[in-house]
Short mmCIF file of C-alpha atoms and ligand atoms in Angstrom, two decimals:
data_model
loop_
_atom_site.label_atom_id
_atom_site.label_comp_id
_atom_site.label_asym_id
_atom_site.label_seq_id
_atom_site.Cartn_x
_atom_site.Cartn_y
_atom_site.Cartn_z
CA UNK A 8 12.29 19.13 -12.87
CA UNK A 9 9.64 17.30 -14.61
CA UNK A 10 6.16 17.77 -13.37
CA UNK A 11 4.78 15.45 -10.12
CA UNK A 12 2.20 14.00 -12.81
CA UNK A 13 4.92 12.94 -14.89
CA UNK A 14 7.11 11.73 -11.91
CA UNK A 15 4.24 9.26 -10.44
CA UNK A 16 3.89 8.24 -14.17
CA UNK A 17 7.91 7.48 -14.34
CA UNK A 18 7.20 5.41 -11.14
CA UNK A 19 4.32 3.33 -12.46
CA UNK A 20 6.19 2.73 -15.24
CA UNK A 21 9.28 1.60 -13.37
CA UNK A 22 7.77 -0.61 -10.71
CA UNK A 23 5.54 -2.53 -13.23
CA UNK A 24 8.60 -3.53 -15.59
CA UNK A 25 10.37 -4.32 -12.31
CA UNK A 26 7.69 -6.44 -11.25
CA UNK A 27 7.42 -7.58 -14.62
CA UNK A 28 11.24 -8.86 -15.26
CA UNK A 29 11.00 -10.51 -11.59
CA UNK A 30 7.76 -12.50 -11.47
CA UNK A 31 7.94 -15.57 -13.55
CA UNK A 32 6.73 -16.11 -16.65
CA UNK A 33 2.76 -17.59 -16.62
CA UNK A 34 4.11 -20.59 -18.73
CA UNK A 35 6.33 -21.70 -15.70
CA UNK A 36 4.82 -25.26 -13.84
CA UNK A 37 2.46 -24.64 -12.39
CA UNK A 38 1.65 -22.16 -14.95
CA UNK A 39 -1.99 -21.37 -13.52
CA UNK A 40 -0.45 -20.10 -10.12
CA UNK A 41 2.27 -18.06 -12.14
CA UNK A 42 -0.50 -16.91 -14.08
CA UNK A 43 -2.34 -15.92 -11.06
CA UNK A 44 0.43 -14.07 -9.73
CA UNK A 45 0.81 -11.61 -12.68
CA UNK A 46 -2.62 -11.30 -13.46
CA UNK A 47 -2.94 -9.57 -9.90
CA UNK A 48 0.46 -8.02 -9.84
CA UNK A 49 0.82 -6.34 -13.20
CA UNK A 50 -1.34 -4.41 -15.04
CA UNK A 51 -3.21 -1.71 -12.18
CA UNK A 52 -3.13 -0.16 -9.41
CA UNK A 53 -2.02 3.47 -8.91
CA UNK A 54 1.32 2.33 -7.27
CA UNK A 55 1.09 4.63 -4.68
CA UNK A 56 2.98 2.41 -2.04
CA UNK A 57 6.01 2.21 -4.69
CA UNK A 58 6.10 5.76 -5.26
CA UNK A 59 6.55 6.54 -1.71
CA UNK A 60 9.38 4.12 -1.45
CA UNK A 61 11.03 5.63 -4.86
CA UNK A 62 10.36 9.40 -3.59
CA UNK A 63 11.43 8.24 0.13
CA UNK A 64 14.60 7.00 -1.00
CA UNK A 65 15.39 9.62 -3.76
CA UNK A 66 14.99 11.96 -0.58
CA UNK A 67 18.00 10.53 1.06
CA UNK A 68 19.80 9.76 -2.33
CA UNK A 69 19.33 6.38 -3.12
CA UNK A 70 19.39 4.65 -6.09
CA UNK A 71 16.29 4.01 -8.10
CA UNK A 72 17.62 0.42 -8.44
CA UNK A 73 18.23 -0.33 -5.93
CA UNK A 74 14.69 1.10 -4.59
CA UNK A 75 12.91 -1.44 -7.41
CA UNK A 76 13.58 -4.30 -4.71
CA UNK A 77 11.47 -2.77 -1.55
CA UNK A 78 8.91 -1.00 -4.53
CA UNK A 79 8.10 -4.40 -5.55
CA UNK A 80 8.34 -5.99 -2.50
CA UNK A 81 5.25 -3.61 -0.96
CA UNK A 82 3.55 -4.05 -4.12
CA UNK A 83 3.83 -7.65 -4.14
CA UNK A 84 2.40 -7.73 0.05
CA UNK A 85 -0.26 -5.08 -1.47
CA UNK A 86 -1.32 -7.44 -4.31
CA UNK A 87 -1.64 -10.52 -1.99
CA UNK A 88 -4.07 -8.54 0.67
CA UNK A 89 -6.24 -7.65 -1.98
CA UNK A 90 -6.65 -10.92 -3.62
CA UNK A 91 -6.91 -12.70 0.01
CA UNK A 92 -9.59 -9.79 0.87
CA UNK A 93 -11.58 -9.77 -2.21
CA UNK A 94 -11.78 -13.43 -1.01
CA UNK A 95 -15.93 -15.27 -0.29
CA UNK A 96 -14.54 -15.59 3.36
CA UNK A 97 -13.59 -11.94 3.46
CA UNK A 98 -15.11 -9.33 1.35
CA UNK A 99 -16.51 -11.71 -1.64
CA UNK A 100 -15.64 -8.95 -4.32
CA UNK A 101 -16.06 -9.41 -7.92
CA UNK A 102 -14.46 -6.81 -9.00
CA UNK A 103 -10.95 -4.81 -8.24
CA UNK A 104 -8.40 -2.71 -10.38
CA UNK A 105 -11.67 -2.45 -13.15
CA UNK A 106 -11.37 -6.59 -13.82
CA UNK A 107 -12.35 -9.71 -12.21
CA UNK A 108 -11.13 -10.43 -8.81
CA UNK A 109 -8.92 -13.52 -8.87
CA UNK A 110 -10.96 -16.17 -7.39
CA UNK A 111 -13.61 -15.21 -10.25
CA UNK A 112 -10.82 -15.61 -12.99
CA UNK A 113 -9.19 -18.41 -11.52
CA UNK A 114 -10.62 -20.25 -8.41
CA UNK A 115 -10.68 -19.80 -4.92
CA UNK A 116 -7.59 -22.53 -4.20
CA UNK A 117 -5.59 -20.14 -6.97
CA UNK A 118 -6.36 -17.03 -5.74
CA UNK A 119 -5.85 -18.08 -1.83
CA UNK A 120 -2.33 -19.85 -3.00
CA UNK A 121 -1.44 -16.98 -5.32
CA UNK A 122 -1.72 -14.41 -2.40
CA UNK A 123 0.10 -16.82 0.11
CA UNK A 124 3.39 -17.28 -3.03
CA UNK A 125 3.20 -13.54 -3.59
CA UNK A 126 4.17 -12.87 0.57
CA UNK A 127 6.60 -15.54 0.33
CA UNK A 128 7.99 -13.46 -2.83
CA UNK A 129 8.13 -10.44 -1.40
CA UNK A 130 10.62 -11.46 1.40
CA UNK A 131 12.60 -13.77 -1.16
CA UNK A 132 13.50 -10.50 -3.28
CA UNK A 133 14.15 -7.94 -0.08
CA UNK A 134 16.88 -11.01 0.88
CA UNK A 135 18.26 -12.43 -2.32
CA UNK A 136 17.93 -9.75 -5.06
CA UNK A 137 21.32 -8.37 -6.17
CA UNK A 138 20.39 -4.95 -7.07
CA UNK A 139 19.62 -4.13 -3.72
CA UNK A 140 22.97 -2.95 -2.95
CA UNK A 141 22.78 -2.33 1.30
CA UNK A 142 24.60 -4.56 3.60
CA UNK A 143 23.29 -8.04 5.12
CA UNK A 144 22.12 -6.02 8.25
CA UNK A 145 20.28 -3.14 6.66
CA UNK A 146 18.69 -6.25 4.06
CA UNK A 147 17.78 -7.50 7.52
CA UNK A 148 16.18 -4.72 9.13
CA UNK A 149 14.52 -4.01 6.28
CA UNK A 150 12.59 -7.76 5.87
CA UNK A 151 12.03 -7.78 9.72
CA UNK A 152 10.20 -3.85 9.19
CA UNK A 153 8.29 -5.47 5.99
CA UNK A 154 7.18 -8.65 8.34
CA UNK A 155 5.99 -6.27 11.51
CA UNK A 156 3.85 -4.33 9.15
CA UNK A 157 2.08 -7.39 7.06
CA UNK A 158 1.78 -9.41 10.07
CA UNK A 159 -0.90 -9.75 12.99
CA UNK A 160 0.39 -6.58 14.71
CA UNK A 161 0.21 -5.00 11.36
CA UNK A 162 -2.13 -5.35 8.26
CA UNK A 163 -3.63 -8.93 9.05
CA UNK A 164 -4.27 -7.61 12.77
CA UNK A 165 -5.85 -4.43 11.30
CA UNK A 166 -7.80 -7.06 8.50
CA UNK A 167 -8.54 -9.39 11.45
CA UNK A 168 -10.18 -6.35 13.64
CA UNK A 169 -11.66 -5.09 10.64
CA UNK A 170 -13.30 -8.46 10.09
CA UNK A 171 -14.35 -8.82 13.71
CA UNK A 172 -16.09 -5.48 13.82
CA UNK A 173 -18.92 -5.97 10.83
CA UNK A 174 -22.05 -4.34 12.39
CA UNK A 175 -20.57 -3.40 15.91
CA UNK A 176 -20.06 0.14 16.62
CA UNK A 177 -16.07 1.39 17.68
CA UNK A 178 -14.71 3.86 19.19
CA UNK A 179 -13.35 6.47 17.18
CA UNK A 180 -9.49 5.35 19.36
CA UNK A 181 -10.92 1.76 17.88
CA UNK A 182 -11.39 2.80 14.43
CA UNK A 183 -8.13 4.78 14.02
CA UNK A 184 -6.21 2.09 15.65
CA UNK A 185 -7.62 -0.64 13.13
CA UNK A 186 -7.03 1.84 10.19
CA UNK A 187 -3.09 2.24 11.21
CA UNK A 188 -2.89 -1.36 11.05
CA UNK A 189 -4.94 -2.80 8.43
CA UNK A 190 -3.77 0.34 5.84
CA UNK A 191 -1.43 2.46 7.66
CA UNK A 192 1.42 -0.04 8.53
CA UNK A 193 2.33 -0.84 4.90
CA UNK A 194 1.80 2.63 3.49
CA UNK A 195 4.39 3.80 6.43
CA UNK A 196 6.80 0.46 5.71
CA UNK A 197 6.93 1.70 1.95
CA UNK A 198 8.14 5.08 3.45
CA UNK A 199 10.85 3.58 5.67
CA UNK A 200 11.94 0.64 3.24
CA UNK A 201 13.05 3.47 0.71
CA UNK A 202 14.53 5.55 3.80
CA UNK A 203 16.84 2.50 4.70
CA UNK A 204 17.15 1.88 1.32
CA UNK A 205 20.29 4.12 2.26
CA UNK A 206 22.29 3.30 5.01
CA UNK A 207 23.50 5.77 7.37
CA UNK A 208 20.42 8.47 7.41
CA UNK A 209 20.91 10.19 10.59
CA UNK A 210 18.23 9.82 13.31
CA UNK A 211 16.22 12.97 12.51
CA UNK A 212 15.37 12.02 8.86
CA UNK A 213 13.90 8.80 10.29
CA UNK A 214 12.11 10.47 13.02
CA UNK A 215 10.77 12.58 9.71
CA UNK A 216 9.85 9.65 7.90
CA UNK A 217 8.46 7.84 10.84
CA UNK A 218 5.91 10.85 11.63
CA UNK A 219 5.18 11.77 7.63
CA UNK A 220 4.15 8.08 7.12
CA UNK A 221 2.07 7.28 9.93
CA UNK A 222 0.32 10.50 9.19
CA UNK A 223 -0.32 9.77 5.68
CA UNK A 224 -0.82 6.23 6.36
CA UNK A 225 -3.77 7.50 8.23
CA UNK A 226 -5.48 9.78 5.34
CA UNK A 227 -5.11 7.69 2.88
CA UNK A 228 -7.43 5.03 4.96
CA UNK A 229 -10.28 7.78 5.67
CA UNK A 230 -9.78 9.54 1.97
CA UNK A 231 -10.89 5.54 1.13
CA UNK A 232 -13.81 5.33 3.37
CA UNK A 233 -14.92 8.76 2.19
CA UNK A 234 -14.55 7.62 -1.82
CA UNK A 235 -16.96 4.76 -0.34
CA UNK A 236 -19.40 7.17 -0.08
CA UNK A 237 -18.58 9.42 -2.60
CA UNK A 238 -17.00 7.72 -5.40
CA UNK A 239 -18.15 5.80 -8.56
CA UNK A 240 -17.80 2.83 -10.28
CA UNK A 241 -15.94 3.75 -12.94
CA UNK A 242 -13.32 5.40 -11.58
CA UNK A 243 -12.78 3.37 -8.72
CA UNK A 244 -12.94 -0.24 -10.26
CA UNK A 245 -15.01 -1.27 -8.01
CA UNK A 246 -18.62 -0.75 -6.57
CA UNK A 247 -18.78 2.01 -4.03
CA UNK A 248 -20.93 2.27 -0.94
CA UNK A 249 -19.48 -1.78 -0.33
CA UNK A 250 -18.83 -0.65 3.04
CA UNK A 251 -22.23 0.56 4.21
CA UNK A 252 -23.66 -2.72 2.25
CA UNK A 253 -21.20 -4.63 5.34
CA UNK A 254 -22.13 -2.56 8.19
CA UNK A 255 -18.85 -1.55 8.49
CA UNK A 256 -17.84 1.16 11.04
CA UNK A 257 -15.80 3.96 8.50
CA UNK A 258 -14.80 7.33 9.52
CA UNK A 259 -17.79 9.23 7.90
CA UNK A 260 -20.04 6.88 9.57
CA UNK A 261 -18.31 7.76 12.68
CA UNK A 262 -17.57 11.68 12.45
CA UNK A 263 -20.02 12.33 9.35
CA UNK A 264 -18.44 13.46 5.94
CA UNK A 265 -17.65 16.83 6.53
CA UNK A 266 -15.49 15.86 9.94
CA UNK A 267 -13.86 13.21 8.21
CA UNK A 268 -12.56 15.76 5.41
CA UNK A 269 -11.48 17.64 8.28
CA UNK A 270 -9.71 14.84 9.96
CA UNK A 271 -7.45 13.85 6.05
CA UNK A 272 -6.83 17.56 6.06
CA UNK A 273 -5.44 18.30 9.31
CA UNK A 274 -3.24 15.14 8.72
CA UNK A 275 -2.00 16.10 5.42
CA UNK A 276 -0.97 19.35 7.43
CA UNK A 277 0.93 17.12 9.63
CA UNK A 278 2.45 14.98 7.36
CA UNK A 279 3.72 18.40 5.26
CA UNK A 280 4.90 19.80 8.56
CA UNK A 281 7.09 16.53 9.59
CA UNK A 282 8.97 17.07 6.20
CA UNK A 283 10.85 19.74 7.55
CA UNK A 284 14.20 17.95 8.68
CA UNK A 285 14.61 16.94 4.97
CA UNK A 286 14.68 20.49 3.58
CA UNK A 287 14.15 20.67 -0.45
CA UNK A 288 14.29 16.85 -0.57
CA UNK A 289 11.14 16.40 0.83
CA UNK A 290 9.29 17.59 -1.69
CA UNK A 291 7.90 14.86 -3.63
CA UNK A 292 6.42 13.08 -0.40
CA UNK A 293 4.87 16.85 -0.14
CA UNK A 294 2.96 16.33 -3.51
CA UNK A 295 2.36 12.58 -2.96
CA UNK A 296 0.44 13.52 0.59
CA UNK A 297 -1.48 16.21 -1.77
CA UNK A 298 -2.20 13.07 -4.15
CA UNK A 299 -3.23 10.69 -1.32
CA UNK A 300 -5.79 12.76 -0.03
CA UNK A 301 -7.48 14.27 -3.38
CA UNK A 302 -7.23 10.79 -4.92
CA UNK A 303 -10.58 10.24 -6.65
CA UNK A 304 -9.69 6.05 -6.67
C1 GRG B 428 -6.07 -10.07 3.67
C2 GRG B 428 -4.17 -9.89 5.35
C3 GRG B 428 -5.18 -9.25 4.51
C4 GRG B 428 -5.27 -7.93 4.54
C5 GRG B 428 -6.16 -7.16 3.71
C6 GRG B 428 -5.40 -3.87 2.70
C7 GRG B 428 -6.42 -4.86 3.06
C8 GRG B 428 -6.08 -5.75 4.16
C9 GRG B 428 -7.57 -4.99 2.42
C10 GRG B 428 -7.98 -4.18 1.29
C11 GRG B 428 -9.34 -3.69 1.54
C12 GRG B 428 -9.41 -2.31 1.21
C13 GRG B 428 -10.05 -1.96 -0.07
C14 GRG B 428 -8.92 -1.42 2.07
C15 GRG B 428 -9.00 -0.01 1.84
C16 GRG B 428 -7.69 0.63 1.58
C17 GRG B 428 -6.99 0.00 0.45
C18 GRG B 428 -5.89 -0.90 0.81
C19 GRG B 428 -7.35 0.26 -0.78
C20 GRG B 428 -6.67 -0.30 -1.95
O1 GRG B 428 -5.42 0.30 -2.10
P1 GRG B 428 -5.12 1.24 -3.34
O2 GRG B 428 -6.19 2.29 -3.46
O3 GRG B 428 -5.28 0.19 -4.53
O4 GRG B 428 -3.72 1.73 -3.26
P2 GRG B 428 -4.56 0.13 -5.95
O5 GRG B 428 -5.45 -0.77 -6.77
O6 GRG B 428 -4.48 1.52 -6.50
O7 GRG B 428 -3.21 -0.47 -5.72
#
Protein backbone atom coordinates (compact mmCIF):
# COMPACT_ATOMS: atom_id res chain seq x y z
CA UNK A 1 0.00 0.00 0.00
CA UNK A 2 1.65 3.10 -1.02
CA UNK A 3 2.18 5.69 1.61
CA UNK A 4 -0.95 8.38 2.53
CA UNK A 5 1.62 11.14 1.19
CA UNK A 6 1.81 9.46 -1.97
CA UNK A 7 -1.98 8.61 -2.08
CA UNK A 8 -3.15 12.47 -1.61
CA UNK A 9 -0.40 13.13 -4.28
CA UNK A 10 -2.13 10.35 -6.74
CA UNK A 11 -5.36 12.35 -5.98
CA UNK A 12 -4.08 15.81 -6.83
CA UNK A 13 -2.78 14.49 -9.68
CA UNK A 14 -5.99 12.81 -10.80
CA UNK A 15 -8.53 15.50 -10.07
CA UNK A 16 -6.45 18.28 -11.80
CA UNK A 17 -6.12 16.27 -15.24
CA UNK A 18 -9.82 15.53 -14.71
CA UNK A 19 -10.57 19.00 -14.32
CA UNK A 20 -8.21 19.69 -16.89
CA UNK A 21 -9.70 17.34 -19.88
CA UNK A 22 -13.32 18.74 -18.78
CA UNK A 23 -13.02 22.54 -18.58
CA UNK A 24 -12.72 24.08 -21.94
CA UNK A 25 -9.95 25.18 -23.53
CA UNK A 26 -9.09 29.24 -22.69
CA UNK A 27 -9.18 29.82 -26.56
CA UNK A 28 -12.98 28.89 -26.59
CA UNK A 29 -15.45 32.33 -27.25
CA UNK A 30 -15.47 33.95 -24.92
CA UNK A 31 -12.00 32.96 -24.33
CA UNK A 32 -11.44 35.50 -21.30
CA UNK A 33 -14.25 33.72 -19.19
CA UNK A 34 -12.77 30.20 -20.22
CA UNK A 35 -9.62 31.62 -19.28
CA UNK A 36 -10.95 32.68 -16.03
CA UNK A 37 -12.31 29.45 -15.29
CA UNK A 38 -8.99 27.50 -15.48
CA UNK A 39 -6.91 30.01 -14.14
CA UNK A 40 -8.94 29.47 -10.78
CA UNK A 41 -9.62 25.82 -11.26
CA UNK A 42 -6.30 24.32 -12.21
CA UNK A 43 -3.14 24.79 -10.96
CA UNK A 44 -3.59 24.86 -6.63
CA UNK A 45 -5.21 24.05 -4.03
CA UNK A 46 -4.49 21.03 -1.79
CA UNK A 47 -7.60 19.14 -3.15
CA UNK A 48 -8.63 18.12 0.00
CA UNK A 49 -12.47 18.09 -0.86
CA UNK A 50 -11.56 15.61 -3.90
CA UNK A 51 -9.60 13.39 -1.86
CA UNK A 52 -12.34 12.79 0.49
CA UNK A 53 -14.68 11.97 -2.30
CA UNK A 54 -11.87 9.54 -3.98
CA UNK A 55 -11.03 7.92 -0.40
CA UNK A 56 -14.98 7.98 0.46
CA UNK A 57 -15.80 6.11 -2.49
CA UNK A 58 -12.73 3.74 -2.65
CA UNK A 59 -14.16 2.88 0.95
CA UNK A 60 -17.27 1.42 -0.47
CA UNK A 61 -15.52 0.22 -3.76
CA UNK A 62 -16.16 2.55 -6.29
CA UNK A 63 -14.49 3.35 -9.19
CA UNK A 64 -11.94 6.09 -9.36
CA UNK A 65 -13.72 7.13 -12.60
CA UNK A 66 -16.32 7.25 -11.95
CA UNK A 67 -15.44 9.32 -8.59
CA UNK A 68 -13.56 12.08 -11.11
CA UNK A 69 -17.25 13.41 -11.81
CA UNK A 70 -18.36 14.40 -7.99
CA UNK A 71 -14.18 15.20 -7.33
CA UNK A 72 -14.50 17.81 -9.85
CA UNK A 73 -17.77 18.76 -9.29
CA UNK A 74 -16.82 19.92 -5.37
CA UNK A 75 -13.78 21.34 -6.70
CA UNK A 76 -15.42 23.25 -9.28
CA UNK A 77 -18.33 24.72 -6.28
CA UNK A 78 -14.92 25.17 -4.12
CA UNK A 79 -13.21 27.25 -6.88
CA UNK A 80 -16.31 29.48 -7.49
CA UNK A 81 -16.70 30.41 -3.50
CA UNK A 82 -13.32 31.46 -3.43
CA UNK A 83 -13.23 33.63 -6.39
CA UNK A 84 -16.86 35.13 -5.40
CA UNK A 85 -15.28 35.60 -1.70
CA UNK A 86 -11.99 36.99 -2.55
CA UNK A 87 -14.47 39.40 -4.25
CA UNK A 88 -14.27 43.87 -3.17
CA UNK A 89 -17.92 43.17 -1.94
CA UNK A 90 -16.79 40.25 0.16
CA UNK A 91 -13.36 39.78 1.42
CA UNK A 92 -11.41 42.13 -1.27
CA UNK A 93 -8.36 39.62 -1.33
CA UNK A 94 -5.45 40.01 -3.51
CA UNK A 95 -4.07 37.11 -3.11
CA UNK A 96 -5.17 33.15 -2.92
CA UNK A 97 -3.50 29.73 -3.89
CA UNK A 98 0.12 32.02 -3.81
CA UNK A 99 -1.23 34.20 -7.14
CA UNK A 100 -3.50 36.94 -7.88
CA UNK A 101 -7.06 36.61 -6.98
CA UNK A 102 -9.19 36.67 -10.13
CA UNK A 103 -10.76 39.98 -10.14
CA UNK A 104 -6.99 41.35 -9.91
CA UNK A 105 -6.00 39.18 -13.03
CA UNK A 106 -9.03 39.63 -14.85
CA UNK A 107 -11.81 42.07 -13.65
CA UNK A 108 -14.44 42.06 -11.32
CA UNK A 109 -17.39 41.26 -14.18
CA UNK A 110 -14.87 38.06 -15.06
CA UNK A 111 -14.24 36.90 -11.89
CA UNK A 112 -18.08 37.36 -10.59
CA UNK A 113 -19.24 35.52 -14.08
CA UNK A 114 -16.45 32.96 -13.87
CA UNK A 115 -17.62 31.84 -10.33
CA UNK A 116 -21.41 31.97 -11.36
CA UNK A 117 -20.30 29.41 -14.98
CA UNK A 118 -18.16 27.30 -12.68
CA UNK A 119 -21.64 26.39 -10.28
CA UNK A 120 -23.53 26.01 -13.34
CA UNK A 121 -20.59 23.46 -14.39
CA UNK A 122 -20.51 21.64 -11.58
CA UNK A 123 -24.19 20.43 -11.81
CA UNK A 124 -23.85 20.05 -15.75
CA UNK A 125 -21.06 17.25 -15.16
CA UNK A 126 -22.82 15.41 -11.89
CA UNK A 127 -25.97 15.11 -14.67
CA UNK A 128 -24.50 14.66 -18.11
CA UNK A 129 -20.98 13.15 -17.71
CA UNK A 130 -20.78 9.54 -18.97
CA UNK A 131 -18.21 8.19 -16.73
CA UNK A 132 -20.31 8.54 -13.90
CA UNK A 133 -21.71 5.20 -14.20
CA UNK A 134 -24.85 5.25 -11.25
CA UNK A 135 -28.38 5.26 -12.28
CA UNK A 136 -30.62 8.47 -13.16
CA UNK A 137 -31.85 8.41 -9.47
CA UNK A 138 -28.60 8.07 -7.58
CA UNK A 139 -27.22 11.03 -10.45
CA UNK A 140 -30.23 12.72 -8.90
CA UNK A 141 -29.73 12.45 -5.36
CA UNK A 142 -26.46 13.18 -5.75
CA UNK A 143 -27.00 16.93 -7.64
CA UNK A 144 -29.94 17.64 -5.19
CA UNK A 145 -27.11 16.73 -1.98
CA UNK A 146 -24.47 19.02 -4.04
CA UNK A 147 -27.33 21.95 -4.35
CA UNK A 148 -28.44 21.69 -0.37
CA UNK A 149 -24.85 22.10 0.58
CA UNK A 150 -23.78 25.21 -1.88
CA UNK A 151 -26.99 26.84 -1.39
CA UNK A 152 -28.50 29.37 1.28
CA UNK A 153 -29.04 26.56 3.83
CA UNK A 154 -25.55 25.56 3.06
CA UNK A 155 -22.27 27.44 2.12
CA UNK A 156 -23.88 30.82 0.83
CA UNK A 157 -26.10 30.78 4.15
CA UNK A 158 -22.93 30.07 6.20
CA UNK A 159 -21.03 33.02 3.70
CA UNK A 160 -24.16 35.18 4.16
CA UNK A 161 -24.01 34.83 8.22
CA UNK A 162 -20.45 35.08 8.03
CA UNK A 163 -20.82 38.36 6.19
CA UNK A 164 -23.53 39.64 8.50
CA UNK A 165 -21.51 39.06 11.63
CA UNK A 166 -18.20 41.43 10.88
CA UNK A 167 -17.56 43.07 14.32
CA UNK A 168 -20.61 41.53 16.30
CA UNK A 169 -19.86 39.07 18.87
CA UNK A 170 -21.72 35.20 18.50
CA UNK A 171 -22.41 32.73 20.41
CA UNK A 172 -20.16 29.96 20.41
CA UNK A 173 -23.91 27.67 19.13
CA UNK A 174 -23.69 30.86 16.49
CA UNK A 175 -20.25 30.41 15.44
CA UNK A 176 -20.31 26.59 15.06
CA UNK A 177 -23.54 26.75 13.27
CA UNK A 178 -22.11 29.35 10.63
CA UNK A 179 -18.87 27.22 10.35
CA UNK A 180 -21.04 23.89 9.41
CA UNK A 181 -22.54 25.86 6.78
CA UNK A 182 -20.23 28.19 5.24
CA UNK A 183 -17.22 25.22 5.35
CA UNK A 184 -18.69 22.20 6.75
CA UNK A 185 -21.57 21.45 4.25
CA UNK A 186 -19.30 20.98 1.21
CA UNK A 187 -16.45 19.24 3.00
CA UNK A 188 -19.34 16.66 4.30
CA UNK A 189 -21.11 16.67 0.51
CA UNK A 190 -17.56 15.59 -0.87
CA UNK A 191 -17.79 12.71 1.73
CA UNK A 192 -21.29 11.57 0.74
CA UNK A 193 -20.99 12.29 -3.15
CA UNK A 194 -18.13 9.56 -3.18
CA UNK A 195 -20.32 7.33 -0.69
CA UNK A 196 -23.26 7.35 -3.30
CA UNK A 197 -20.88 7.25 -5.80
CA UNK A 198 -21.89 3.46 -5.18
CA UNK A 199 -25.26 2.53 -5.08
CA UNK A 200 -26.58 0.23 -2.60
CA UNK A 201 -24.27 1.10 0.67
CA UNK A 202 -26.32 -0.12 3.43
CA UNK A 203 -27.68 2.42 5.97
CA UNK A 204 -24.89 2.10 8.57
CA UNK A 205 -21.99 3.12 6.23
CA UNK A 206 -23.98 6.31 5.53
CA UNK A 207 -24.80 6.92 9.06
CA UNK A 208 -20.68 6.53 9.20
CA UNK A 209 -20.11 8.89 6.60
CA UNK A 210 -22.75 11.27 7.69
CA UNK A 211 -21.13 11.58 11.36
CA UNK A 212 -17.18 11.36 10.03
CA UNK A 213 -17.97 14.35 7.70
CA UNK A 214 -19.81 16.67 9.73
CA UNK A 215 -17.14 16.11 12.29
CA UNK A 216 -14.34 16.84 10.07
CA UNK A 217 -16.23 19.38 8.29
CA UNK A 218 -16.09 21.11 11.58
CA UNK A 219 -12.08 20.95 12.25
CA UNK A 220 -11.12 21.74 9.25
CA UNK A 221 -13.07 25.31 9.70
CA UNK A 222 -11.37 26.00 13.29
CA UNK A 223 -7.79 24.32 12.13
CA UNK A 224 -8.39 27.54 9.44
CA UNK A 225 -9.20 30.14 11.92
CA UNK A 226 -6.33 28.92 14.09
CA UNK A 227 -3.68 29.05 10.84
CA UNK A 228 -5.20 32.77 10.86
CA UNK A 229 -3.44 33.31 13.77
CA UNK A 230 -0.73 31.16 13.46
CA UNK A 231 0.22 30.73 9.98
CA UNK A 232 2.42 32.59 7.40
CA UNK A 233 2.41 33.97 4.23
CA UNK A 234 4.27 31.76 2.48
CA UNK A 235 2.86 28.77 3.18
CA UNK A 236 -0.56 29.73 3.19
CA UNK A 237 -0.79 31.91 -0.06
CA UNK A 238 -2.28 34.31 1.47
CA UNK A 239 -1.85 36.99 4.31
CA UNK A 240 -2.67 35.64 7.71
CA UNK A 241 -4.26 37.40 10.65
CA UNK A 242 -7.06 38.68 7.58
CA UNK A 243 -9.57 37.70 9.99
CA UNK A 244 -8.71 39.78 13.04
CA UNK A 245 -7.97 42.75 10.34
CA UNK A 246 -12.26 42.12 9.69
CA UNK A 247 -13.34 41.81 13.16
CA UNK A 248 -14.41 38.60 12.50
CA UNK A 249 -15.71 36.33 15.35
CA UNK A 250 -13.21 32.87 14.85
CA UNK A 251 -12.98 30.14 17.27
CA UNK A 252 -9.69 31.30 19.00
CA UNK A 253 -11.21 34.61 19.39
CA UNK A 254 -14.03 32.89 20.98
CA UNK A 255 -12.43 29.95 23.17
CA UNK A 256 -8.68 31.33 22.96
CA UNK A 257 -6.02 29.18 21.04
CA UNK A 258 -5.35 26.58 23.31
CA UNK A 259 -9.39 25.64 23.61
CA UNK A 260 -9.74 25.80 20.07
CA UNK A 261 -6.85 23.06 19.61
CA UNK A 262 -8.80 21.26 22.03
CA UNK A 263 -12.06 21.61 20.28
CA UNK A 264 -10.16 20.15 16.33
CA UNK A 265 -8.80 17.44 18.57
CA UNK A 266 -11.67 16.09 20.29
CA UNK A 267 -13.39 16.18 16.80
CA UNK A 268 -10.76 14.40 14.99
CA UNK A 269 -11.40 11.77 17.87
CA UNK A 270 -14.89 11.71 16.76
CA UNK A 271 -14.54 11.62 13.30
CA UNK A 272 -11.84 8.44 13.84
CA UNK A 273 -14.38 6.87 16.14
CA UNK A 274 -17.47 7.12 13.50
CA UNK A 275 -15.19 5.09 11.06
CA UNK A 276 -15.86 2.07 12.79
CA UNK A 277 -18.84 0.52 10.68
CA UNK A 278 -16.41 0.56 7.68
CA UNK A 279 -13.77 -1.70 9.26
CA UNK A 280 -10.20 -1.63 7.31
CA UNK A 281 -11.79 0.52 4.59
CA UNK A 282 -11.92 3.40 6.53
CA UNK A 283 -8.65 4.02 6.75
CA UNK A 284 -7.70 6.63 4.42
CA UNK A 285 -10.54 9.08 5.74
CA UNK A 286 -8.53 8.10 9.16
CA UNK A 287 -5.27 9.73 7.75
CA UNK A 288 -7.11 12.48 5.80
CA UNK A 289 -8.86 13.68 9.35
CA UNK A 290 -5.04 13.47 10.70
CA UNK A 291 -4.17 15.77 7.54
CA UNK A 292 -7.11 18.18 8.02
CA UNK A 293 -6.30 19.09 11.34
CA UNK A 294 -2.26 19.33 11.22
CA UNK A 295 -2.59 21.11 7.86
CA UNK A 296 -0.14 24.00 8.03
CA UNK A 297 -2.26 25.78 4.77
C1 LIG B 1 -19.04 33.12 -1.91
C2 LIG B 1 -21.06 31.60 -1.69
C3 LIG B 1 -19.71 31.97 -1.28
C4 LIG B 1 -19.13 31.26 -0.32
C5 LIG B 1 -17.79 31.47 0.14
C6 LIG B 1 -15.83 28.84 1.44
C7 LIG B 1 -16.17 30.27 1.45
C8 LIG B 1 -17.58 30.59 1.31
C9 LIG B 1 -15.26 31.23 1.51
C10 LIG B 1 -13.83 31.00 1.61
C11 LIG B 1 -13.30 31.81 2.70
C12 LIG B 1 -12.41 31.02 3.49
C13 LIG B 1 -10.96 31.25 3.28
C14 LIG B 1 -12.92 30.16 4.36
C15 LIG B 1 -12.09 29.36 5.22
C16 LIG B 1 -12.10 27.92 4.90
C17 LIG B 1 -11.72 27.67 3.51
C18 LIG B 1 -12.82 27.34 2.60
C19 LIG B 1 -10.47 27.72 3.14
C20 LIG B 1 -10.02 27.44 1.78
O1 LIG B 1 -10.11 26.07 1.53
P1 LIG B 1 -8.81 25.19 1.31
O2 LIG B 1 -7.85 25.41 2.45
O3 LIG B 1 -8.23 25.87 -0.01
O4 LIG B 1 -9.20 23.78 1.05
P2 LIG B 1 -7.37 25.24 -1.19
O5 LIG B 1 -6.75 26.44 -1.86
O6 LIG B 1 -6.35 24.31 -0.60
O7 LIG B 1 -8.33 24.53 -2.09
Amino acid sequence: MPAFSDRLKRFKTRVESALDTRLLPAATSPSHLHAAMRYVTLDGGKRVRASLVYAAGQAVGAPDSALDVPACAVELIHAYSLVHDDLPCMDNDDLRRGKPTCHRAYDQATALLAGDALQSYAFEILANDPMLTVSAAQRLRMIALLAQAAGSHGMAGGQAIDLASGGRTLTLAQLEDMHLRKTGALIRVSVLLGAFTREGVEEAKLEAFEKYSRAIGLAFQITDDILDVEGNAATLGKKPGGDRERGKPTYPLLMGLSEAKARAKTLHAQALESLAPLGDNGGLLAELAGFIIERHQ
